[in-house]
PDB file of C-alpha atoms in Angstrom:
ATOM      1  CA  MET A   1      13.472 -47.251 -13.173  1.00 49.00           C
ATOM      2  CA  LYS A   2      10.593 -48.099 -15.506  1.00 48.00           C
ATOM      3  CA  PRO A   3       9.949 -45.576 -18.322  1.00 47.00           C
ATOM      4  CA  LEU A   4       6.319 -44.991 -17.258  1.00 44.00           C
ATOM      5  CA  LEU A   5       7.286 -44.253 -13.650  1.00 42.00           C
ATOM      6  CA  SER A   6      10.053 -41.887 -14.799  1.00 45.00           C
ATOM      7  CA  TYR A   7       7.599 -40.015 -16.986  1.00 41.00           C
ATOM      8  CA  VAL A   8       5.093 -39.637 -14.121  1.00 37.00           C
ATOM      9  CA  LEU A   9       7.788 -38.278 -11.762  1.00 41.00           C
ATOM     10  CA  LEU A  10       8.964 -35.799 -14.423  1.00 37.00           C
ATOM     11  CA  LEU A  11       5.393 -34.642 -15.005  1.00 38.00           C
ATOM     12  CA  LEU A  12       4.843 -34.080 -11.268  1.00 38.00           C
ATOM     13  CA  PHE A  13       8.078 -32.060 -11.066  1.00 35.00           C
ATOM     14  CA  ILE A  14       6.996 -29.804 -13.962  1.00 33.00           C
ATOM     15  CA  ILE A  15       3.529 -29.204 -12.488  1.00 33.00           C
ATOM     16  CA  THR A  16       4.953 -28.381  -9.041  1.00 34.00           C
ATOM     17  CA  THR A  17       7.462 -25.932 -10.538  1.00 31.00           C
ATOM     18  CA  GLN A  18       4.781 -24.137 -12.536  1.00 34.00           C
ATOM     19  CA  LEU A  19       2.588 -23.764  -9.446  1.00 31.00           C
ATOM     20  CA  LEU A  20       5.435 -22.124  -7.540  1.00 28.00           C
ATOM     21  CA  ILE A  21       6.110 -19.709 -10.396  1.00 29.00           C
ATOM     22  CA  SER A  22       2.446 -18.764 -10.775  1.00 32.00           C
ATOM     23  CA  SER A  23       2.169 -17.915  -7.061  1.00 32.00           C
ATOM     24  CA  THR A  24       4.595 -14.992  -7.320  1.00 32.00           C
ATOM     25  CA  THR A  25       3.687 -11.312  -7.527  1.00 40.00           C
ATOM     26  CA  THR A  26       5.361  -8.500  -9.440  1.00 45.00           C
ATOM     27  CA  THR A  27       7.855  -8.183  -6.589  1.00 39.00           C
ATOM     28  CA  GLY A  28       9.199 -11.643  -7.364  1.00 35.00           C
ATOM     29  CA  THR A  29       8.412 -12.924  -3.873  1.00 35.00           C
ATOM     30  CA  ALA A  30       6.219 -15.910  -3.155  1.00 36.00           C
ATOM     31  CA  ALA A  31       2.600 -15.247  -2.252  1.00 47.00           C
ATOM     32  CA  ALA A  32       2.598 -14.416   1.450  1.00 54.00           C
ATOM     33  CA  THR A  33       0.408 -15.862   4.136  1.00 76.00           C
ATOM     34  CA  GLU A  34      -1.925 -13.589   6.067  1.00 89.00           C
ATOM     35  CA  ASP A  35      -0.127 -11.992   9.014  1.00 95.00           C
ATOM     36  CA  ILE A  36      -1.294  -9.310  11.432  1.00 97.00           C
ATOM     37  CA  VAL A  37       0.200  -5.919  10.553  1.00 98.00           C
ATOM     38  CA  LYS A  38       2.205  -4.262  13.362  1.00 98.00           C
ATOM     39  CA  ASP A  39       2.790  -0.571  13.994  1.00 97.00           C
ATOM     40  CA  SER A  40       6.129   1.108  14.715  1.00 95.00           C
ATOM     41  CA  GLU A  41       5.902   0.006  18.356  1.00 95.00           C
ATOM     42  CA  GLY A  42       5.200  -3.615  17.476  1.00 96.00           C
ATOM     43  CA  LYS A  43       1.487  -3.443  18.375  1.00 97.00           C
ATOM     44  CA  GLU A  44      -1.285  -4.866  16.192  1.00 98.00           C
ATOM     45  CA  VAL A  45      -2.753  -2.394  13.690  1.00 98.00           C
ATOM     46  CA  LEU A  46      -6.533  -2.188  14.007  1.00 98.00           C
ATOM     47  CA  ASP A  47      -8.728  -2.537  10.932  1.00 97.00           C
ATOM     48  CA  ASN A  48     -10.593   0.642   9.925  1.00 96.00           C
ATOM     49  CA  VAL A  49      -8.831   2.814  12.544  1.00 96.00           C
ATOM     50  CA  PRO A  50      -6.770   5.939  11.662  1.00 97.00           C
ATOM     51  CA  TYR A  51      -2.958   5.712  11.525  1.00 98.00           C
ATOM     52  CA  HIS A  52      -0.154   7.869  10.185  1.00 97.00           C
ATOM     53  CA  ILE A  53       2.115   6.225   7.622  1.00 97.00           C
ATOM     54  CA  GLY A  54       5.586   7.273   6.615  1.00 95.00           C
ATOM     55  CA  PRO A  55       9.258   6.315   6.267  1.00 94.00           C
ATOM     56  CA  VAL A  56      10.788   3.998   8.827  1.00 92.00           C
ATOM     57  CA  ILE A  57      13.777   6.264   9.467  1.00 84.00           C
ATOM     58  CA  THR A  58      13.694  10.073   9.454  1.00 72.00           C
ATOM     59  CA  GLY A  59      16.573  12.515   9.116  1.00 65.00           C
ATOM     60  CA  THR A  60      17.193  11.685   5.464  1.00 56.00           C
ATOM     61  CA  GLY A  61      16.216  14.917   3.770  1.00 58.00           C
ATOM     62  CA  THR A  62      12.744  15.601   2.402  1.00 53.00           C
ATOM     63  CA  ARG A  63      11.248  12.304   3.494  1.00 77.00           C
ATOM     64  CA  GLY A  64       8.146  13.157   5.504  1.00 91.00           C
ATOM     65  CA  ARG A  65       4.947  11.235   6.073  1.00 95.00           C
ATOM     66  CA  ILE A  66       2.073  10.749   3.656  1.00 97.00           C
ATOM     67  CA  LYS A  67      -0.810  13.230   3.575  1.00 96.00           C
ATOM     68  CA  LEU A  68      -3.627  14.558   1.404  1.00 96.00           C
ATOM     69  CA  THR A  69      -3.364  17.964  -0.215  1.00 95.00           C
ATOM     70  CA  ASP A  70      -5.974  20.239  -1.797  1.00 95.00           C
ATOM     71  CA  THR A  71      -3.358  22.439  -3.472  1.00 94.00           C
ATOM     72  CA  MET A  72      -0.948  21.501  -6.260  1.00 93.00           C
ATOM     73  CA  TYR A  73       1.343  24.066  -7.899  1.00 90.00           C
ATOM     74  CA  ASN A  74      -0.579  26.926  -6.235  1.00 91.00           C
ATOM     75  CA  LYS A  75      -3.917  25.694  -7.614  1.00 94.00           C
ATOM     76  CA  LYS A  76      -6.803  24.101  -5.727  1.00 95.00           C
ATOM     77  CA  VAL A  77      -7.512  20.479  -6.662  1.00 95.00           C
ATOM     78  CA  CYS A  78     -10.545  18.268  -6.047  1.00 96.00           C
ATOM     79  CA  PRO A  79     -10.402  15.292  -5.615  1.00 95.00           C
ATOM     80  CA  LEU A  80      -7.392  15.570  -3.302  1.00 96.00           C
ATOM     81  CA  ASP A  81      -3.934  14.253  -4.139  1.00 96.00           C
ATOM     82  CA  VAL A  82      -1.807  11.851  -2.074  1.00 96.00           C
ATOM     83  CA  VAL A  83       1.674  13.287  -1.485  1.00 96.00           C
ATOM     84  CA  GLN A  84       4.678  12.946   0.800  1.00 95.00           C
ATOM     85  CA  ASP A  85       5.048  15.873   3.188  1.00 93.00           C
ATOM     86  CA  PRO A  86       8.318  17.745   2.552  1.00 89.00           C
ATOM     87  CA  SER A  87       8.811  18.265   6.290  1.00 88.00           C
ATOM     88  CA  GLU A  88       9.963  15.413   8.506  1.00 87.00           C
ATOM     89  CA  ASP A  89       8.521  17.165  11.557  1.00 85.00           C
ATOM     90  CA  ASN A  90       4.875  17.018  10.461  1.00 88.00           C
ATOM     91  CA  LEU A  91       2.704  14.090  11.539  1.00 90.00           C
ATOM     92  CA  GLY A  92       1.129  13.640   8.111  1.00 93.00           C
ATOM     93  CA  GLY A  93      -2.443  12.633   7.370  1.00 96.00           C
ATOM     94  CA  GLN A  94      -4.578  10.060   9.149  1.00 96.00           C
ATOM     95  CA  PHE A  95      -5.552   7.063   7.022  1.00 97.00           C
ATOM     96  CA  MET A  96      -7.774   4.069   7.642  1.00 97.00           C
ATOM     97  CA  PHE A  97      -6.903   0.756   6.016  1.00 98.00           C
ATOM     98  CA  THR A  98     -10.181  -1.149   5.760  1.00 97.00           C
ATOM     99  CA  LEU A  99     -10.256  -4.796   4.772  1.00 96.00           C
ATOM    100  CA  ILE A 100     -12.924  -6.092   2.426  1.00 92.00           C
ATOM    101  CA  GLY A 101     -14.436  -8.425   5.003  1.00 88.00           C
ATOM    102  CA  LYS A 102     -14.581  -7.208   8.588  1.00 84.00           C
ATOM    103  CA  GLU A 103     -11.629  -8.135  10.824  1.00 94.00           C
ATOM    104  CA  LYS A 104     -10.364  -6.817  14.150  1.00 96.00           C
ATOM    105  CA  TYR A 105      -6.790  -6.378  12.953  1.00 97.00           C
ATOM    106  CA  LEU A 106      -5.282  -5.409   9.622  1.00 97.00           C
ATOM    107  CA  LEU A 107      -3.850  -8.374   7.733  1.00 97.00           C
ATOM    108  CA  THR A 108      -1.174  -8.582   5.047  1.00 97.00           C
ATOM    109  CA  SER A 109      -2.046  -9.878   1.574  1.00 95.00           C
ATOM    110  CA  ARG A 110      -5.730  -9.010   2.011  1.00 96.00           C
ATOM    111  CA  ILE A 111      -7.600  -6.629  -0.279  1.00 96.00           C
ATOM    112  CA  LEU A 112      -8.489  -3.298   1.308  1.00 97.00           C
ATOM    113  CA  GLY A 113      -9.450   0.309   0.736  1.00 97.00           C
ATOM    114  CA  ILE A 114      -7.547   3.328   2.077  1.00 98.00           C
ATOM    115  CA  ASP A 115      -9.252   6.566   3.035  1.00 97.00           C
ATOM    116  CA  SER A 116      -9.447   9.406   5.565  1.00 95.00           C
ATOM    117  CA  GLY A 117     -13.127   9.146   6.393  1.00 92.00           C
ATOM    118  CA  SER A 118     -15.760  11.707   5.455  1.00 89.00           C
ATOM    119  CA  PRO A 119     -14.608  14.607   3.244  1.00 89.00           C
ATOM    120  CA  LYS A 120     -13.626  17.777   5.074  1.00 84.00           C
ATOM    121  CA  GLY A 121     -13.371  21.271   3.652  1.00 85.00           C
ATOM    122  CA  GLU A 122     -14.607  22.545   0.321  1.00 90.00           C
ATOM    123  CA  CYS A 123     -13.899  19.372  -1.676  1.00 94.00           C
ATOM    124  CA  GLU A 124     -16.820  16.949  -1.272  1.00 93.00           C
ATOM    125  CA  GLU A 125     -15.270  14.063  -3.227  1.00 95.00           C
ATOM    126  CA  SER A 126     -14.519  10.864  -1.291  1.00 96.00           C
ATOM    127  CA  THR A 127     -11.101  10.388   0.287  1.00 96.00           C
ATOM    128  CA  PHE A 128     -10.617   6.808  -0.966  1.00 97.00           C
ATOM    129  CA  TRP A 129      -7.241   6.330  -2.647  1.00 97.00           C
ATOM    130  CA  THR A 130      -7.549   5.536  -6.318  1.00 97.00           C
ATOM    131  CA  ILE A 131      -5.355   5.031  -9.388  1.00 96.00           C
ATOM    132  CA  PRO A 132      -7.211   6.075 -12.563  1.00 92.00           C
ATOM    133  CA  ASP A 133      -5.165   3.858 -14.903  1.00 92.00           C
ATOM    134  CA  VAL A 134      -2.400   1.750 -13.379  1.00 90.00           C
ATOM    135  CA  GLU A 135      -0.740   0.944 -16.730  1.00 89.00           C
ATOM    136  CA  GLU A 136      -0.616   4.470 -18.159  1.00 90.00           C
ATOM    137  CA  PRO A 137       2.185   7.024 -17.510  1.00 90.00           C
ATOM    138  CA  PRO A 138       1.764   9.948 -15.091  1.00 91.00           C
ATOM    139  CA  PRO A 139      -0.551  11.526 -14.187  1.00 92.00           C
ATOM    140  CA  SER A 140      -2.904   8.576 -14.818  1.00 93.00           C
ATOM    141  CA  ASN A 141      -0.993   6.184 -12.539  1.00 94.00           C
ATOM    142  CA  LEU A 142      -0.526   8.641  -9.662  1.00 96.00           C
ATOM    143  CA  ILE A 143      -2.557   8.000  -6.519  1.00 97.00           C
ATOM    144  CA  THR A 144      -5.324  10.508  -5.980  1.00 96.00           C
ATOM    145  CA  THR A 145      -8.723  10.292  -4.243  1.00 97.00           C
ATOM    146  CA  GLY A 146     -12.385  10.235  -5.206  1.00 95.00           C
ATOM    147  CA  GLY A 147     -13.030   6.510  -5.557  1.00 91.00           C
ATOM    148  CA  GLY A 148     -15.431   4.172  -3.786  1.00 90.00           C
ATOM    149  CA  PHE A 149     -14.937   1.178  -1.511  1.00 91.00           C
ATOM    150  CA  ASP A 150     -14.272  -2.187  -3.194  1.00 89.00           C
ATOM    151  CA  GLN A 151     -13.685  -0.899  -6.735  1.00 92.00           C
ATOM    152  CA  SER A 152     -10.929  -1.918  -9.141  1.00 93.00           C
ATOM    153  CA  PHE A 153      -9.476   1.623  -9.011  1.00 93.00           C
ATOM    154  CA  THR A 154      -9.253   1.560  -5.203  1.00 95.00           C
ATOM    155  CA  CYS A 155      -8.088  -2.031  -4.706  1.00 96.00           C
ATOM    156  CA  PHE A 156      -4.885  -2.248  -2.608  1.00 97.00           C
ATOM    157  CA  GLN A 157      -3.115  -4.680  -0.320  1.00 97.00           C
ATOM    158  CA  VAL A 158      -0.375  -4.351   2.315  1.00 98.00           C
ATOM    159  CA  VAL A 159       2.554  -6.788   2.160  1.00 97.00           C
ATOM    160  CA  GLU A 160       5.677  -7.077   4.272  1.00 96.00           C
ATOM    161  CA  TYR A 161       8.695  -5.215   2.907  1.00 96.00           C
ATOM    162  CA  PRO A 162      11.160  -7.869   1.647  1.00 93.00           C
ATOM    163  CA  LYS A 163      14.322  -6.182   2.946  1.00 91.00           C
ATOM    164  CA  PRO A 164      13.422  -3.955   5.935  1.00 93.00           C
ATOM    165  CA  THR A 165      15.550  -0.894   6.624  1.00 91.00           C
ATOM    166  CA  SER A 166      15.395  -1.481  10.372  1.00 91.00           C
ATOM    167  CA  PRO A 167      14.864  -4.880  12.025  1.00 88.00           C
ATOM    168  CA  GLU A 168      13.354  -3.128  15.055  1.00 91.00           C
ATOM    169  CA  VAL A 169      10.510  -1.469  13.139  1.00 94.00           C
ATOM    170  CA  PRO A 170       7.953  -3.535  11.160  1.00 96.00           C
ATOM    171  CA  SER A 171       7.794  -2.112   7.648  1.00 97.00           C
ATOM    172  CA  TYR A 172       5.505  -2.684   4.699  1.00 98.00           C
ATOM    173  CA  MET A 173       4.805  -1.791   1.099  1.00 97.00           C
ATOM    174  CA  LEU A 174       1.619  -1.279  -0.895  1.00 97.00           C
ATOM    175  CA  GLN A 175       0.430  -3.062  -4.005  1.00 96.00           C
ATOM    176  CA  HIS A 176      -2.418  -2.063  -6.300  1.00 96.00           C
ATOM    177  CA  CYS A 177      -4.396  -5.111  -7.517  1.00 95.00           C
ATOM    178  CA  PRO A 178      -7.311  -3.935  -9.705  1.00 94.00           C
ATOM    179  CA  SER A 179      -8.346  -7.399 -10.909  1.00 93.00           C
ATOM    180  CA  PHE A 180      -8.972  -8.528  -7.318  1.00 94.00           C
ATOM    181  CA  CYS A 181     -11.903  -6.089  -7.102  1.00 92.00           C
ATOM    182  CA  GLY A 182     -13.191  -6.305 -10.677  1.00 85.00           C
ATOM    183  CA  ALA A 183     -11.767  -5.716 -14.144  1.00 83.00           C
ATOM    184  CA  GLY A 184      -8.120  -4.894 -14.768  1.00 83.00           C
ATOM    185  CA  PRO A 185      -4.666  -6.369 -15.340  1.00 87.00           C
ATOM    186  CA  GLN A 186      -4.249  -9.829 -13.822  1.00 89.00           C
ATOM    187  CA  THR A 187      -1.355  -8.816 -11.590  1.00 91.00           C
ATOM    188  CA  CYS A 188      -0.430  -6.521  -8.696  1.00 94.00           C
ATOM    189  CA  PHE A 189       1.628  -3.346  -9.086  1.00 95.00           C
ATOM    190  CA  ASN A 190       4.128  -2.125  -6.492  1.00 96.00           C
ATOM    191  CA  ILE A 191       3.575   1.416  -5.225  1.00 97.00           C
ATOM    192  CA  SER A 192       6.647   3.654  -5.450  1.00 95.00           C
ATOM    193  CA  ILE A 193       7.552   7.302  -4.976  1.00 94.00           C
ATOM    194  CA  TYR A 194       7.405   9.452  -8.117  1.00 93.00           C
ATOM    195  CA  THR A 195       8.719  13.022  -8.138  1.00 92.00           C
ATOM    196  CA  ASP A 196       6.275  15.199 -10.061  1.00 90.00           C
ATOM    197  CA  ASN A 197       7.709  18.686 -10.607  1.00 90.00           C
ATOM    198  CA  GLY A 198       9.386  18.577  -7.216  1.00 90.00           C
ATOM    199  CA  VAL A 199       6.416  17.019  -5.386  1.00 93.00           C
ATOM    200  CA  ARG A 200       6.882  13.477  -4.104  1.00 94.00           C
ATOM    201  CA  ARG A 201       3.801  11.408  -4.916  1.00 95.00           C
ATOM    202  CA  LEU A 202       2.776   7.763  -4.689  1.00 95.00           C
ATOM    203  CA  SER A 203       2.506   5.981  -8.011  1.00 95.00           C
ATOM    204  CA  SER A 204       2.454   2.581  -9.695  1.00 92.00           C
ATOM    205  CA  ILE A 205       5.654   3.385 -11.584  1.00 75.00           C
ATOM    206  CA  THR A 206       7.041   0.147 -13.043  1.00 69.00           C
ATOM    207  CA  GLY A 207      10.635  -0.605 -12.094  1.00 71.00           C
ATOM    208  CA  GLY A 208      10.899   1.811  -9.170  1.00 74.00           C
ATOM    209  CA  TYR A 209      11.785   0.762  -5.656  1.00 88.00           C
ATOM    210  CA  PRO A 210       8.620   0.045  -3.632  1.00 94.00           C
ATOM    211  CA  PHE A 211       7.832   2.696  -1.037  1.00 95.00           C
ATOM    212  CA  GLU A 212       8.766   1.277   2.371  1.00 96.00           C
ATOM    213  CA  PHE A 213       6.670   2.624   5.228  1.00 97.00           C
ATOM    214  CA  ALA A 214       5.667   2.002   8.821  1.00 97.00           C
ATOM    215  CA  PHE A 215       2.378   2.506  10.654  1.00 98.00           C
ATOM    216  CA  TYR A 216       2.395   5.144  13.398  1.00 96.00           C
ATOM    217  CA  LYS A 217      -0.256   5.317  16.079  1.00 95.00           C
ATOM    218  CA  VAL A 218      -2.325   8.501  16.069  1.00 95.00           C
ATOM    219  CA  LYS A 219      -1.725  10.261  19.380  1.00 84.00           C
ATOM    220  CA  ARG A 220      -4.913  11.230  21.166  1.00 72.00           C
ATOM    221  CA  THR A 221      -5.194  13.951  23.810  1.00 52.00           C
ATOM    222  CA  HIS A 222      -5.583  11.317  26.531  1.00 42.00           C
ATOM    223  CA  ASP A 223      -2.571   9.283  25.381  1.00 42.00           C
ATOM    224  CA  THR A 224       0.569   9.348  27.497  1.00 34.00           C
ATOM    225  CA  LEU A 225       3.306  11.216  25.668  1.00 30.00           C
TER     226      LEU A 225
END
């Protein structure tokens, strides 16, 4: 083989390898294509429609669904905090995952905001999930509320969980990607569970296992039980 041709082939190999490496996220998985998110029953999850989210399998101790709380350590808080309900029997909060760019169904690997709609109760701050500083230790990297739509602090995406607990139930994980909505670190951070004085909270803790969850349809009064 001629030296020039060998050099060109080697150069192409190096460029291709670097492109594959650069397309990975902090999870170490290749950048995913956009897929429609499915709920626990295998049905398409609607964009900007309320759903419950929580562990795929219950009966494992204090592993309830995600909710908002206005009370932490017997003190009222505002904005509200995002926590995991200690009871497996509770339905948890209702959250809307809204893509930046209107779509009928929720898609993986697309930037979105997460909220519970208009504020209710005494706290008038918004219900959009936010991380004040994703690279700082707790409490700065714990998920709370009070942000606005399409801001670096409220910039999330849903991706498929790499090793699902149950093959029958579609499961996902969250990533916080501040640079996709403005200034911030040029990477995405996996969202994990962090135990804060006995309270299980969502956080961008580095090195923790990503929080695996499923979408659960909100039961309406006219739904068949």
